[in-house]
mmCIF file of C-alpha atoms in Angstrom:
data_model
loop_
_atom_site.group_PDB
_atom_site.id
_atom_site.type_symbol
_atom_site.label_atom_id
_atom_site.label_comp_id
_atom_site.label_asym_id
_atom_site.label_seq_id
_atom_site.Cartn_x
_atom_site.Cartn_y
_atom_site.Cartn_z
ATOM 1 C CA UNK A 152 111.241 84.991 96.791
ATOM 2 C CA UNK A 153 113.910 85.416 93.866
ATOM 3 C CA UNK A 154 111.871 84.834 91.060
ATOM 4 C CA UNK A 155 108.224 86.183 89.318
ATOM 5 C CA UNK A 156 106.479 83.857 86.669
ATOM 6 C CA UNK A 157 105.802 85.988 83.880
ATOM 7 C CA UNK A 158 104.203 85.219 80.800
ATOM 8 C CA UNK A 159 104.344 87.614 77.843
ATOM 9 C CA UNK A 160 100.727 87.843 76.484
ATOM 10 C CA UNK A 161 103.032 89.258 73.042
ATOM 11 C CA UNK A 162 106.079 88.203 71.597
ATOM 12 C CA UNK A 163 107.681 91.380 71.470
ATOM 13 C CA UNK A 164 107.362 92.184 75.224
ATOM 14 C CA UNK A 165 109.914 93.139 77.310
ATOM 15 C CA UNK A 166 109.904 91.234 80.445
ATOM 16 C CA UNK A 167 110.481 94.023 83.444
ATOM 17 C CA UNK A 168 114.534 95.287 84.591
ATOM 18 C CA UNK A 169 116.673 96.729 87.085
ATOM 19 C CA UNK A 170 118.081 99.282 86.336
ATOM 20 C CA UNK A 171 120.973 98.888 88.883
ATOM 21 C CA UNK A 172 122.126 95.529 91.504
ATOM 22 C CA UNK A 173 120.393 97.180 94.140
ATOM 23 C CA UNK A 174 117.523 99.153 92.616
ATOM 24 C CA UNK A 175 113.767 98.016 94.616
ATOM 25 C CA UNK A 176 111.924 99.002 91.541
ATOM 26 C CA UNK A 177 111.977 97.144 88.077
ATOM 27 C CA UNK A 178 111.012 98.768 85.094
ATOM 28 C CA UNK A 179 108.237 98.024 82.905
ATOM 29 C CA UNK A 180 108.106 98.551 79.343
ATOM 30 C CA UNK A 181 105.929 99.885 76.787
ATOM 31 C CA UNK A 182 104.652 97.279 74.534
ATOM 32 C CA UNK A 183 103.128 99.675 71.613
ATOM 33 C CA UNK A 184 102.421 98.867 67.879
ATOM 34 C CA UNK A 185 102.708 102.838 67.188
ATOM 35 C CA UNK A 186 103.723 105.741 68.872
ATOM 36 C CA UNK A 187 101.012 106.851 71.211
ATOM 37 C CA UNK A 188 100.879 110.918 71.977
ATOM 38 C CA UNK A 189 99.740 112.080 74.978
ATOM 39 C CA UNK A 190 98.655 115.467 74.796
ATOM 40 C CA UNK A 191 99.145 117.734 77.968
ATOM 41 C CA UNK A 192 96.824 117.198 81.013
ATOM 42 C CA UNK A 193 95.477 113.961 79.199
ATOM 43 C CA UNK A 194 95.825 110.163 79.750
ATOM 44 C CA UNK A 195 96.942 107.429 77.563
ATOM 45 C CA UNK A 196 96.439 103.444 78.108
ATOM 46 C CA UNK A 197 100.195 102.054 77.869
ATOM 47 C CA UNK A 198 100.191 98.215 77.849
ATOM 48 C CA UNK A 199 102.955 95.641 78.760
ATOM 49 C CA UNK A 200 102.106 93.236 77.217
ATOM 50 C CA UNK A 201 102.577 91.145 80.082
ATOM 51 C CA UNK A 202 101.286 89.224 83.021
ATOM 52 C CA UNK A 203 102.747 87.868 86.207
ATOM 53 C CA UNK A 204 102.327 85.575 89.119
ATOM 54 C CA UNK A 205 102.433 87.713 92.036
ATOM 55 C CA UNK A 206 103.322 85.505 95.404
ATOM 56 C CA UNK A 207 100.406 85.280 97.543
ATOM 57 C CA UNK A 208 100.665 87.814 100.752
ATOM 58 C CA UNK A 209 102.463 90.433 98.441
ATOM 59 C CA UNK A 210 101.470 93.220 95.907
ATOM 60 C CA UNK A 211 103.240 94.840 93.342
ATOM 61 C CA UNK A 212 103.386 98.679 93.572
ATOM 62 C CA UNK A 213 103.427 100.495 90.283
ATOM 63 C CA UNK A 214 105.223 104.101 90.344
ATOM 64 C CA UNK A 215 106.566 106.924 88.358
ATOM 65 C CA UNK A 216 110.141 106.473 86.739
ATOM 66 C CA UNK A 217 111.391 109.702 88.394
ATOM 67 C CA UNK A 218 113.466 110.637 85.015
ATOM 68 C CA UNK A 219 110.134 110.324 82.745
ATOM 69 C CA UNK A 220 107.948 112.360 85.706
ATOM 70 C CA UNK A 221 110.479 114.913 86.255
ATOM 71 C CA UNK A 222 111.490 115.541 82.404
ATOM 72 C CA UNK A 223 108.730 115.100 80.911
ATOM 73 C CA UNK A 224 105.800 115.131 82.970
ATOM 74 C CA UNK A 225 104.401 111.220 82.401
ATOM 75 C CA UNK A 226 103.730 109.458 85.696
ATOM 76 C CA UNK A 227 100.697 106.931 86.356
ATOM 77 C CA UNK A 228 97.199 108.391 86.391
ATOM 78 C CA UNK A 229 96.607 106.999 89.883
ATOM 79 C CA UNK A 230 100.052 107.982 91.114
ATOM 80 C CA UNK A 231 100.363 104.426 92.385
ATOM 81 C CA UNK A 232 98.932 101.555 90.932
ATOM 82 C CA UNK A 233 98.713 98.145 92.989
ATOM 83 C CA UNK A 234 98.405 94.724 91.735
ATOM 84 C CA UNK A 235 96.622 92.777 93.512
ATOM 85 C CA UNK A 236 98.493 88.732 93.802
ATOM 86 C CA UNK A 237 95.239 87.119 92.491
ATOM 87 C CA UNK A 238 95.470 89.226 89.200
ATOM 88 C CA UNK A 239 96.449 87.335 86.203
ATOM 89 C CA UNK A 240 95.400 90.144 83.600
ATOM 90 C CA UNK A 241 97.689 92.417 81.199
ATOM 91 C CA UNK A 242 99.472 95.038 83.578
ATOM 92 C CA UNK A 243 98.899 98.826 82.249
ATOM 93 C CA UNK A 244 100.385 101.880 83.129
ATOM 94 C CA UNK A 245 98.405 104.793 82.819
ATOM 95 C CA UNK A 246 100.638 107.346 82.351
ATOM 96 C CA UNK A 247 99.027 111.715 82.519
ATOM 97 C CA UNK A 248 101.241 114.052 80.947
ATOM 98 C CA UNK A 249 101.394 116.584 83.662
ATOM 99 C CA UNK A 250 103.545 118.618 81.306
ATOM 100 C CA UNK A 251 102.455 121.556 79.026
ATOM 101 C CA UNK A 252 104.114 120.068 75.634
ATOM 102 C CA UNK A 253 102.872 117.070 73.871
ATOM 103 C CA UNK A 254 105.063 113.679 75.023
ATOM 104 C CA UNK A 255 106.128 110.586 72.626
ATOM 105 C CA UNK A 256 105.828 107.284 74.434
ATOM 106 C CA UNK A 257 107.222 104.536 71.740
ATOM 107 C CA UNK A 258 107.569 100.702 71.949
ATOM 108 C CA UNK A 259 110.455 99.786 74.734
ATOM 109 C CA UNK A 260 110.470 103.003 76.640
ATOM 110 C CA UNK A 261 110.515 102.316 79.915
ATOM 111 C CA UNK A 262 107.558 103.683 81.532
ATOM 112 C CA UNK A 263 107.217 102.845 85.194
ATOM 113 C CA UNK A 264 108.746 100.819 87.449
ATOM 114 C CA UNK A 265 107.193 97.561 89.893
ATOM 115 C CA UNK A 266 108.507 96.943 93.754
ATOM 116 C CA UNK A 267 106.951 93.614 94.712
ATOM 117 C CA UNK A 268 106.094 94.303 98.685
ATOM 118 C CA UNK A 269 104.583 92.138 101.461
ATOM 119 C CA UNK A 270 101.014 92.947 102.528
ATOM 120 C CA UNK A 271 99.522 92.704 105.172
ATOM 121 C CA UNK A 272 95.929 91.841 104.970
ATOM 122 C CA UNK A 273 94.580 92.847 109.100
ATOM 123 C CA UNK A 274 90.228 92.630 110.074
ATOM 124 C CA UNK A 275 89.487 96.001 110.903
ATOM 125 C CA UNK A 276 87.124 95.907 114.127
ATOM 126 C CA UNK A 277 85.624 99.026 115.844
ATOM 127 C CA UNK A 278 86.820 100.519 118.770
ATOM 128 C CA UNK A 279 85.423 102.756 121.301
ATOM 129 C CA UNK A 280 88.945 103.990 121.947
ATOM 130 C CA UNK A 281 92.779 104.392 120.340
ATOM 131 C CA UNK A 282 95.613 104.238 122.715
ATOM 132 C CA UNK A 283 97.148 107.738 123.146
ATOM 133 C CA UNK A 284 100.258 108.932 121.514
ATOM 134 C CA UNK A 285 102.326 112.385 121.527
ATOM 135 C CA UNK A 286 101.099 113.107 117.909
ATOM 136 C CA UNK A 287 97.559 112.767 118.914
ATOM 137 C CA UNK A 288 95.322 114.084 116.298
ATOM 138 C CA UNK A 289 97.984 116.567 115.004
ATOM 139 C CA UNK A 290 96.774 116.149 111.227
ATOM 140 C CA UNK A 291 98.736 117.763 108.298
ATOM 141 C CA UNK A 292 101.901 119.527 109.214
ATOM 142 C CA UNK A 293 101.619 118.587 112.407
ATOM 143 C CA UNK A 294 105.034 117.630 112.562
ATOM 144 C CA UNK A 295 106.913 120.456 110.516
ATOM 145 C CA UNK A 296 107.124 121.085 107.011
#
């Protein structure tokens, strides 16, 4: 795969970025008429303003920019979003200020960034019985901290 169709459902959208040759994520950006505030401990809609053709047999992973989540306390609502490859709709980030100060988010700002990954799409059938491993059931920090 070395390309994405995407279509920009706005003229002024900003088609997603990398922010570096090797980076797996690519930005998205803010596609905003005004500022939009997002008080602490609240959520605020952010739209692209565009769309894409995700390949068939792959998703695209929506996570935090790790400078606007650990600066200012924006990451996505639903910590990751996933788009599904049959969605043709306007991707939006829902971004929560996890902060205790009011945040800006203003047309262009980069606020989260896409990794298109293969899925795998298994039946799941009932078993009686799971083969055994060393782990076993050893749940939560099971394995150290």
């Amino acid at each position: 795969m070395s390309y994405i169709r995407v279509k920009k459902l706005r003229p002024n959208a900003v088609l997603p970025t990398y922010g570096s040759g090797e980076a797996a994520g690519a930005d998205l950006y803010a596609c905003l008429e005004e500022v939009v505030v997002v008080e602490p401990g609240r959520t605020a809609w952010i739209p692209t303003g565009i769309a894409m053709e995700i390949p068939k047999g792959c998703a695209g992973l929506v996570y935090a920019r790790s400078g606007l989540a650990c600066k200012r306390g924006l990451a996505p609502a639903n910590k990751v979003g996933v788009i599904d490859s049959d969605y043709r709709g306007e991707i939006t980030v829902v971004l929560h200020n996890h902060g205790p100060e009011a945040q800006t988010v203003s047309y262009g700002e980069r606020i989260a960034q896409m990794v298109i990954t293969p899925v795998l799409t298994p039946d799941y059938v009932e078993a009686e019985d799971l083969t055994d491993t060393d782990r076993g059931q050893g749940g939560f920090g099971s394995t150290g901290c």
